[in-house]
Amino acid sequence: QVQLVESGGGLVQAGGSLRLSCAASERTFMDSIMGWFRQAPGKEREFVAGISRDGSKTDVADSVKGRFTISRDSAKKTMYLQMNNLKPDDTAVYYCASRLIAFVHISRSSSTYYYWGQGTQVTVSS
C-alpha cells in the first residue's frame, strides 16, 4: 500500500519541543522530494519545510527558521520535523507530503505534492 503516517503531535507549553515523524510505507518515498505543511484553524495550508531526495538540501519557512529542523532517514523510511521553542502561533495540524519521484526540486506549493499523510495535531499553549 502507498501510505504516509504522521506521529508525534500533542499538547506542549510555549517554549517546549516536539519531534514529528512521517513513516513511509514504501522505499520509493525516500527517493522523492518531501515536506511538511501545516494548517491552523480557519487558515489556509502553509509550507513549513521541505527536503531534497538525499537530505542534503532543505528549505525552511521564515516563520520557523532557526526553531524547526527537517531531516530524513532513508534506512528507516522516515522523515522528521524537530520543533524547538514552540510558540502558540505554531498550533496547527501538521501534514507530511511527498512529490512524485520524477520531480527533483523542493517546492513550497502544496499543489505540487501528490501523497499526503492524515495529519497530526500540534497544540502550543500560552
C-alpha positions in Angstrom: 0.0 0.0 0.0 1.0 3.6 -0.6 0.8 5.5 2.7 2.4 8.2 4.8 1.7 8.3 8.5 2.5 11.2 10.8 3.0 10.8 14.6 4.5 12.8 17.5 2.0 15.6 17.8 0.5 16.7 21.1 0.0 19.4 23.6 3.0 21.4 24.7 3.6 24.7 26.6 5.2 27.6 24.8 9.0 27.2 24.7 8.7 23.4 24.6 9.7 20.9 21.9 8.2 18.2 19.8 9.5 15.8 17.2 7.1 14.8 14.4 7.7 11.7 12.4 6.4 10.7 9.0 6.7 7.0 8.2 6.5 5.8 4.6 5.0 2.5 3.6 7.3 2.2 0.5 11.0 2.6 -0.1 10.2 4.8 -3.1 9.0 7.6 -0.9 12.6 8.1 0.2 13.5 8.8 -3.5 11.1 11.7 -3.5 11.1 15.3 -2.5 9.2 15.5 0.8 8.0 18.3 3.0 5.9 19.4 6.0 2.9 21.6 5.8 0.5 22.9 8.5 -3.0 24.2 8.7 -4.3 26.3 11.6 -8.0 26.7 12.4 -9.6 29.0 9.8 -6.4 29.4 7.9 -5.0 28.0 4.6 -2.5 25.3 4.5 1.0 26.7 4.6 4.5 25.4 3.8 6.7 24.6 6.8 9.8 22.9 5.4 11.0 20.8 2.5 13.9 18.4 1.9 15.7 17.1 -1.1 15.7 13.5 -2.1 19.0 12.7 -0.4 18.5 15.0 2.5 21.4 17.3 1.6 19.3 20.4 0.9 16.5 21.9 2.9 14.1 24.8 2.6 12.5 26.2 5.8 9.8 28.8 6.1 10.9 32.1 7.6 8.3 31.8 10.4 10.0 28.7 11.8 13.6 29.2 10.6 16.1 28.7 13.5 13.5 26.7 15.5 12.4 23.8 13.2 14.7 21.3 11.6 13.7 18.9 8.8 15.6 15.6 8.2 15.1 12.2 6.7 16.4 8.7 7.3 16.2 6.5 4.2 17.0 3.3 6.1 14.1 3.9 8.4 11.8 5.2 5.6 11.0 8.2 7.9 11.1 12.0 7.7 11.3 14.1 10.8 10.4 17.6 11.9 12.2 18.7 15.1 10.3 21.6 16.6 12.0 23.6 19.3 11.0 26.8 21.1 7.4 26.3 20.1 5.0 29.3 20.0 1.2 29.5 20.2 1.2 30.5 16.6 2.6 27.1 15.7 -0.7 25.5 16.7 -2.0 23.6 13.7 -2.5 20.2 12.1 0.8 19.2 10.6 0.9 17.1 7.4 3.8 15.3 5.7 3.7 15.1 2.0 5.7 13.7 -1.0 6.1 14.8 -4.5 6.2 12.3 -7.4 9.7 10.8 -7.8 10.1 12.5 -11.2 10.3 15.9 -9.6 13.7 16.9 -8.2 13.2 20.4 -6.7 11.9 21.4 -3.3 8.6 23.2 -3.7 6.7 25.4 -1.3 3.4 24.9 -3.1 1.1 22.3 -1.6 -0.5 21.7 -5.0 2.8 20.2 -6.2 2.8 17.4 -3.6 0.9 14.2 -4.5 0.9 11.9 -1.5 -0.3 13.2 1.9 -0.4 11.8 5.4 -3.5 12.1 7.7 -2.1 14.9 9.8 -1.1 15.2 13.4 -2.3 17.9 15.8 0.2 20.2 17.5 -1.2 22.5 20.2 1.0 25.0 21.9 -0.5 26.7 25.0 0.4 30.2 26.2 
